[in-house]
Short mmCIF file of C-alpha atoms in Angstrom, two decimals:
data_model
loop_
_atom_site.label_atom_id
_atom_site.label_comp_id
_atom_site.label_asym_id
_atom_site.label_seq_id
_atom_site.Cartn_x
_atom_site.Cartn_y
_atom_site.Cartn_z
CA UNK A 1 58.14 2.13 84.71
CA UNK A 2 55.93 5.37 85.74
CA UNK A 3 56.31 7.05 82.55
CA UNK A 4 55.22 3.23 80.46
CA UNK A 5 52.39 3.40 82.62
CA UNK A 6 51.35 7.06 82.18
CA UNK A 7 51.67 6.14 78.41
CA UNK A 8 49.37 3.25 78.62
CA UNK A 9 46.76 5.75 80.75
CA UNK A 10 47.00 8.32 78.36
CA UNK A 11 46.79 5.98 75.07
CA UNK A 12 43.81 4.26 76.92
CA UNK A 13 41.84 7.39 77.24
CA UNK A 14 42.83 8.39 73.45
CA UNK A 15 41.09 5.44 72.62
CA UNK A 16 38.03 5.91 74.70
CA UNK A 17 37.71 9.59 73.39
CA UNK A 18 37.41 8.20 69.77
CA UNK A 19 35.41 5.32 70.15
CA UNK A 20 32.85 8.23 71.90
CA UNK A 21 33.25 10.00 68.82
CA UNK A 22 32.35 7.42 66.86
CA UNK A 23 29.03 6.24 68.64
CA UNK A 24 28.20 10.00 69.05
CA UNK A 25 28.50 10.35 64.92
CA UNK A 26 26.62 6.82 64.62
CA UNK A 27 24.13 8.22 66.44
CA UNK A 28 23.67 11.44 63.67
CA UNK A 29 23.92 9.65 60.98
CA UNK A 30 21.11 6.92 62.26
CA UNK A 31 19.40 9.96 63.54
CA UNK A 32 19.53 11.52 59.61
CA UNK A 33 18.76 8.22 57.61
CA UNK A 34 15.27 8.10 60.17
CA UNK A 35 14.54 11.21 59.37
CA UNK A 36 14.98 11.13 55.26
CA UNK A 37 12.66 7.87 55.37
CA UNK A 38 10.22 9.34 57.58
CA UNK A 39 10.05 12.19 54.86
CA UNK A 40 9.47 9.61 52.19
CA UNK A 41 6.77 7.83 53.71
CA UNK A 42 5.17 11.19 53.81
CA UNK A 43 5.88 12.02 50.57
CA UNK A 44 4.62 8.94 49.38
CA UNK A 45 1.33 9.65 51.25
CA UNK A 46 1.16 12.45 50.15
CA UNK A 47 1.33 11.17 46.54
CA UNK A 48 -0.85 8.78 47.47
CA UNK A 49 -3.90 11.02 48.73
CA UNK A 50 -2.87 12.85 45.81
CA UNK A 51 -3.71 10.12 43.09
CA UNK A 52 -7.14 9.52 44.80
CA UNK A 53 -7.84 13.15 44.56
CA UNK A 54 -7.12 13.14 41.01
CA UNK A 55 -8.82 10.13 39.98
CA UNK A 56 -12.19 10.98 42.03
CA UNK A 57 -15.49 9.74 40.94
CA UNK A 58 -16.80 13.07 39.71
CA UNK A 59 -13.70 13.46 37.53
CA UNK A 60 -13.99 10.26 36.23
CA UNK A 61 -18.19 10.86 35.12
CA UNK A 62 -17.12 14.01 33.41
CA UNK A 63 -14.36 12.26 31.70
CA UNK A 64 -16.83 9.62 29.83
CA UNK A 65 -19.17 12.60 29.23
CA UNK A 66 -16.50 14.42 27.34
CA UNK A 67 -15.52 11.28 25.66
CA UNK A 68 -19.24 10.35 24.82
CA UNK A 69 -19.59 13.98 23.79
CA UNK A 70 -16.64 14.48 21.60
CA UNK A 71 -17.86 11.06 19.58
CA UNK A 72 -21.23 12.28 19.02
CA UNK A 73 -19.83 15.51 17.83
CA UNK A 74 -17.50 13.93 15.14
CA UNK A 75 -20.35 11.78 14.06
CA UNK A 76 -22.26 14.64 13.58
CA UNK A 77 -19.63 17.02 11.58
CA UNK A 78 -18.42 14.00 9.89
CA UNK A 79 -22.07 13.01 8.40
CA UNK A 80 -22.48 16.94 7.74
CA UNK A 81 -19.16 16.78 5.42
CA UNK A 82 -20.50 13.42 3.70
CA UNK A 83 -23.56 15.11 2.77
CA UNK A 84 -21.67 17.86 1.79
CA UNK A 85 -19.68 16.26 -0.48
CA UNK A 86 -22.10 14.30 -1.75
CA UNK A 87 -24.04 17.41 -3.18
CA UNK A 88 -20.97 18.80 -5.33
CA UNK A 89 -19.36 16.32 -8.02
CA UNK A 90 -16.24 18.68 -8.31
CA UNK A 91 -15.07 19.26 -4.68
CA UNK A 92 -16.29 15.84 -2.98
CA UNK A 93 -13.31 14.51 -2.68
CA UNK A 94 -11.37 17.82 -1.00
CA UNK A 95 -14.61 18.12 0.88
CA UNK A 96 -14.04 14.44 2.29
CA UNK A 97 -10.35 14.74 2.47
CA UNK A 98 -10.92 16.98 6.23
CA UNK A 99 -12.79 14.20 7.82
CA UNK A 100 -9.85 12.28 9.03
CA UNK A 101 -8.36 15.66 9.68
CA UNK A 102 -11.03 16.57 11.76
CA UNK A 103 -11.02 13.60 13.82
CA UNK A 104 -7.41 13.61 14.71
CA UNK A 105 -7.38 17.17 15.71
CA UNK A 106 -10.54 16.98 17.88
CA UNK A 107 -9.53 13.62 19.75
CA UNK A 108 -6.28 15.14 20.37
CA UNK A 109 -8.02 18.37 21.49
CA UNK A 110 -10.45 16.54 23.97
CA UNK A 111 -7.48 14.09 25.63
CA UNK A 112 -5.47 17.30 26.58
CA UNK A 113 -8.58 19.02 27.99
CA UNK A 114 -9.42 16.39 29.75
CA UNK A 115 -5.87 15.71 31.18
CA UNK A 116 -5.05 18.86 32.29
CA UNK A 117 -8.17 20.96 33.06
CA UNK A 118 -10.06 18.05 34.83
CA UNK A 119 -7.46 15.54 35.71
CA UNK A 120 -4.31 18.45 36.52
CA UNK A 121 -1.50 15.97 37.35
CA UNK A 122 2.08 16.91 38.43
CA UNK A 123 4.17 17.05 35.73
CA UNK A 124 6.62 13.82 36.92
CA UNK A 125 2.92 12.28 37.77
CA UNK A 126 2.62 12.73 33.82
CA UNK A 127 6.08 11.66 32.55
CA UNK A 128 6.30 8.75 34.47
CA UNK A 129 2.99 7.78 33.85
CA UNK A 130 3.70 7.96 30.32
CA UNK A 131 6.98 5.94 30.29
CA UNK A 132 5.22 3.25 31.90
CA UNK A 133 2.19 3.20 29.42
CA UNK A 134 4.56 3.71 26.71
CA UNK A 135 6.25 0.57 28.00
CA UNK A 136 4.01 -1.48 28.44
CA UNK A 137 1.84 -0.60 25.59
CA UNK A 138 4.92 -0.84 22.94
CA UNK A 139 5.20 -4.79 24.12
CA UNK A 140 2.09 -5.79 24.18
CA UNK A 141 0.35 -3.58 20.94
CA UNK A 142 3.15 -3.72 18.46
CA UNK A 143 0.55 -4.35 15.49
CA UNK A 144 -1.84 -1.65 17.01
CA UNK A 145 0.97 0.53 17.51
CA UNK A 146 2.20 0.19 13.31
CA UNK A 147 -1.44 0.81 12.33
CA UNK A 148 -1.77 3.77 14.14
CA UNK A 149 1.76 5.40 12.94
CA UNK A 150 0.78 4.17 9.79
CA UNK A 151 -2.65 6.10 9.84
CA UNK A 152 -1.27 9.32 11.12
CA UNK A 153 1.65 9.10 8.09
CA UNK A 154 -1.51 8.31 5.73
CA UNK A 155 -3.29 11.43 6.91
CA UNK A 156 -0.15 13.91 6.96
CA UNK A 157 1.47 12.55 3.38
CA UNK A 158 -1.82 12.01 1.79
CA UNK A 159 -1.36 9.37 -0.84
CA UNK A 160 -4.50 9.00 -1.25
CA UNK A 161 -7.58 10.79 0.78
CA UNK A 162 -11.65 9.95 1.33
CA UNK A 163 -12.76 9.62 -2.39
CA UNK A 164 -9.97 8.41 -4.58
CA UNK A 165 -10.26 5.27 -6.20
CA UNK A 166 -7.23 3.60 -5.38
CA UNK A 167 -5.45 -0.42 -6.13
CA UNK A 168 -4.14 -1.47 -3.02
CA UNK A 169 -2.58 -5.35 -3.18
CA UNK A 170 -5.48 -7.52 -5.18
CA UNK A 171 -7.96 -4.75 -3.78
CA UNK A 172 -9.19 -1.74 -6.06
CA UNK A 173 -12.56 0.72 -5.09
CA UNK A 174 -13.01 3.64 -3.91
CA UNK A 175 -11.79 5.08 -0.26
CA UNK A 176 -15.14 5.27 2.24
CA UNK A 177 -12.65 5.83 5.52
CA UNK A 178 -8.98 6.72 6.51
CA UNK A 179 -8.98 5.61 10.26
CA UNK A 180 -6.15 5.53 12.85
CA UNK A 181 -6.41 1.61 12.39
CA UNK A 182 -7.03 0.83 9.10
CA UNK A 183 -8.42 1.93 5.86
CA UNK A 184 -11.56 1.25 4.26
CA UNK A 185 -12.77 1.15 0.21
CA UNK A 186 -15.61 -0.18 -1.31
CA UNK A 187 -15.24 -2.13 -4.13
CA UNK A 188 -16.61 -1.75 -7.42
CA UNK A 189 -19.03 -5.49 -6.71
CA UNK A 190 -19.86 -3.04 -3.65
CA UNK A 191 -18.09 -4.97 -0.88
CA UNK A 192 -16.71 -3.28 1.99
CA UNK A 193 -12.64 -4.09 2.54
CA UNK A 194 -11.13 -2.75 5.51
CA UNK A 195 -6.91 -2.95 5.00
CA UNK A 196 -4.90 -2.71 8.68
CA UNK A 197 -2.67 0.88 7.46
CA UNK A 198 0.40 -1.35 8.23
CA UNK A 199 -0.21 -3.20 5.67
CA UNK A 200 -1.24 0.07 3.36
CA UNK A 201 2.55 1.65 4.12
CA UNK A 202 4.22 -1.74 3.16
CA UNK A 203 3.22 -2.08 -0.06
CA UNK A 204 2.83 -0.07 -3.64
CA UNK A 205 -0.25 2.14 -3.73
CA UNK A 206 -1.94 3.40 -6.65
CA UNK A 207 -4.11 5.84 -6.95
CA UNK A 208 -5.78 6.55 -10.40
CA UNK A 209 -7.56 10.35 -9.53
CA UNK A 210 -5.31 11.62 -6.85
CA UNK A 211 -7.32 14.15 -5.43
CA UNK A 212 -9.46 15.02 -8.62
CA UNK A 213 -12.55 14.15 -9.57
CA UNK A 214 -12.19 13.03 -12.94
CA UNK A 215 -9.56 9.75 -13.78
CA UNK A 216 -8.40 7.82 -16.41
CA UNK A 217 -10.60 4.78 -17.72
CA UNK A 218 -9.49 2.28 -20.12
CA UNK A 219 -11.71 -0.12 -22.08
CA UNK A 220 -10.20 -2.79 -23.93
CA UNK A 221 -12.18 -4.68 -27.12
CA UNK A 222 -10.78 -7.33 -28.92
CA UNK A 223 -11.27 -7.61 -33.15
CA UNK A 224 -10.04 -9.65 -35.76
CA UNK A 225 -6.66 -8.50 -37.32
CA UNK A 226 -8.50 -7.62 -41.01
CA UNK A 227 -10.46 -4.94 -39.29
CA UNK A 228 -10.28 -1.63 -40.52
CA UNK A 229 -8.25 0.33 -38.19
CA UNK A 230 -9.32 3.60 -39.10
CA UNK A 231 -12.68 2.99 -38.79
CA UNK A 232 -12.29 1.32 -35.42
CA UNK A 233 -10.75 4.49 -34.48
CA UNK A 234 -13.20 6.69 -35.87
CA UNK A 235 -16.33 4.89 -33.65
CA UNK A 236 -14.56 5.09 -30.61
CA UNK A 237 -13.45 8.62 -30.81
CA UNK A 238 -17.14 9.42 -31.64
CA UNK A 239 -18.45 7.11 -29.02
CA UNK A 240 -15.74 8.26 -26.31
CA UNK A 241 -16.82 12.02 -27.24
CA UNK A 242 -20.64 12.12 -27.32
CA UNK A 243 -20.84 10.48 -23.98
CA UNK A 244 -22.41 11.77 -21.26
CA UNK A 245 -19.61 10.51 -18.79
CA UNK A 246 -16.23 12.18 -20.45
CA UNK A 247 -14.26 14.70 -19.45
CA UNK A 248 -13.85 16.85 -22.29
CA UNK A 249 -11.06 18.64 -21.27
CA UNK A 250 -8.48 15.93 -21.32
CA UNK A 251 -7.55 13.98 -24.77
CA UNK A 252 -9.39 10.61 -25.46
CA UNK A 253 -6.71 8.09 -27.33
CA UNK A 254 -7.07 4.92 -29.13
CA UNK A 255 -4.62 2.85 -29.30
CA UNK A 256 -3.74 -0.85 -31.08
CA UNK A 257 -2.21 -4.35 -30.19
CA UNK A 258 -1.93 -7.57 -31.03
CA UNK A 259 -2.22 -10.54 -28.51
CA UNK A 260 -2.73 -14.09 -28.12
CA UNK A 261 -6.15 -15.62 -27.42
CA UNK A 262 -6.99 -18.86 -26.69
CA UNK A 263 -5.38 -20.41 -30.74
CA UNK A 264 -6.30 -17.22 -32.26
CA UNK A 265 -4.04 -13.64 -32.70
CA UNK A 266 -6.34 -10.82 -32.44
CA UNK A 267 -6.44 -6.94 -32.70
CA UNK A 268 -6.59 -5.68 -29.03
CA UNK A 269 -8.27 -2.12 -29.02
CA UNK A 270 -7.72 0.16 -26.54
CA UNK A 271 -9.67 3.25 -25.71
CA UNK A 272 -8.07 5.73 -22.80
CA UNK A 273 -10.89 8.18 -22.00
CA UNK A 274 -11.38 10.27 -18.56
CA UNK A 275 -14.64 10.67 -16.88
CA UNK A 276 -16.33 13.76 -15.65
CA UNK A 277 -16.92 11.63 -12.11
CA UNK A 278 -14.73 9.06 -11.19
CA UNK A 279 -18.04 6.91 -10.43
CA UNK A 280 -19.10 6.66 -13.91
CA UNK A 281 -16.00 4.78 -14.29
CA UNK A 282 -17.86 1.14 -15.39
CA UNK A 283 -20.63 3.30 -16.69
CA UNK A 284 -18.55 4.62 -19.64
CA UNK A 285 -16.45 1.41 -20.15
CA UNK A 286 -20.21 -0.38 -20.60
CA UNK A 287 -20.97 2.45 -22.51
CA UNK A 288 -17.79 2.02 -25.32
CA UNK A 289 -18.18 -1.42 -25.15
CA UNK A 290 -21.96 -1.79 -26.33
CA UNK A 291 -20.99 0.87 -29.44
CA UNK A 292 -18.14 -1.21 -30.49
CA UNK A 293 -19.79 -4.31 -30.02
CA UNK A 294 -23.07 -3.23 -31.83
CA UNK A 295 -20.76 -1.79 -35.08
CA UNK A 296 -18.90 -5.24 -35.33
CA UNK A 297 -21.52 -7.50 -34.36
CA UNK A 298 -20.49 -9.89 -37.17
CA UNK A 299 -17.26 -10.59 -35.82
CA UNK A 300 -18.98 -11.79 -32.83
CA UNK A 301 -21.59 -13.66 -34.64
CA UNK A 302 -18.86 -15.49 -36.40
CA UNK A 303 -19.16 -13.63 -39.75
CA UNK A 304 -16.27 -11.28 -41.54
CA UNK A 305 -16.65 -7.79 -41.04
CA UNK A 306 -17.82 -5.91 -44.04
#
């Protein structure tokens, strides 16, 4: 009976001793959890006086002055290169090709200044910053976000660059402006298109100087089948060659069809020619189209040709 009880006395203080233990490592463990949040709060405080240090008035003024600066600039250098390559014939369209260029590089240039010589964020401030924007913008900007790839893949593969006359869809002039958004031609009844770049990467492209200035023109006549071929020939090599608007250097060829028009079969000429300037496209194909027409002004008038 003694020796149950001392059992009981010494299993009862066993128990006490652990149960002590136990409230005594509560205790450190409550006493490290306070402790870790009381060092987030302030961190987070810290963060937080941080942000309104970095996003202080002052910075913020010379932010939009940068901004307003760098866009002045660019118009500047970018009307200095127009006039520049309006001046010289042969290099106006290399001369035009560096004004997207330019822009890219120099809006790129001025965001990084600005971020980290005025702004100076941590460098998780940054990344997380980013993946948010990056977020949120890929949701809600999907089209904006296509039309900008698409511009940055138009400027670094250059099918086509400021200058080139180009067919893009039902839309054919000559290229005016190669923006992040979209691209812009004029046409040759002088109307401005603007084409999103999305829409430039999903279809065919074709460009008819690519990069030169000189291209191909092609001016089609239609005669009678009777008409002497050789002479045809003759007055449009002459006419192609004494114009003021060829390009010598390249071969002129005339070539012959025959096609259906309107009830009638009928001798399709055509005349492949390159121009000195790719402007004086419509010039020359007026200009090979009045000679032909004014030697075989009988087949017009309704008369055979002699």
């Amino acid at each position: 009976m003694k020796r149950e009880r001392n059992i009981l006395i010494a299993g009862t203080i066993l128990l006490l001793g652990t149960a002590a233990y136990g409230l005594a490592q509560s205790d450190t463990l409550l006493t490290d959890s306070l402790s870790i949040n009381q060092g987030l709060i302030a961190e987070m405080s810290t963060e937080t006086r941080s942000l309104s240090e970095y996003f202080s008035f002052p910075k913020l003024i010379l932010t939009l002055l940068i901004i307003g600066l760098t866009y002045l600039f660019l118009r500047v250098v970018s009307g200095l290169l127009t006039v520049w390559g309006e001046r010289t014939t042969r290099h106006r369209v290399t001369i035009k090709g560096f004004i997207p260029v330019v822009r890219i590089v120099v809006w790129i240039g001025s965001f990084s200044f600005i971020v980290v010589a005025i702004f100076q964020p941590p460098m998780a401030s940054v990344l997380a910053i980013s993946a948010s924007i990056g977020v949120a913008v890929g949701f809600a900007a999907q089209d904006l976000l296509k039309n900008i790839f698409g511009g940055i893949i138009i400027i670094i593969d250059k099918p086509f660059q400021i200058g080139d006359k180009i067919q893009i869809g039902s839309h054919y002039g000559e290229v005016t402006g190669i923006g992040l958004r979209s691209t812009r031609l004029v046409t040759p009844t002088d109307n401005l298109v603007t084409v999103p770049n999305a829409e430039v990467m999903s279809q065919a492209v074709a460009n008819a100087n690519s990069g030169e200035e000189n291209c191909q023109v092609v001016t089609e006549v239609y005669l009678p089948l009777n008409a002497d071929l050789a002479r045809i020939r003759q007055i449009a090599l002459e006419a192609a060659h004494v114009s003021r608007y060829v390009f010598i250097n390249k071969p002129v060829v005339v070539l012959f069809s025959q096609e259906d028009v309107g009830q009638r079969v009928l001798l399709k000429v055509k005349v492949k020619a390159y121009v000195n300037d790719l402007r004086n496209e419509f010039l020359f194909q007026s200009e090979i189209t009045e000679v032909l027409t004014k030697e075989f002004v009988s087949f017009y008038s309704g008369t055979d040709l002699k």
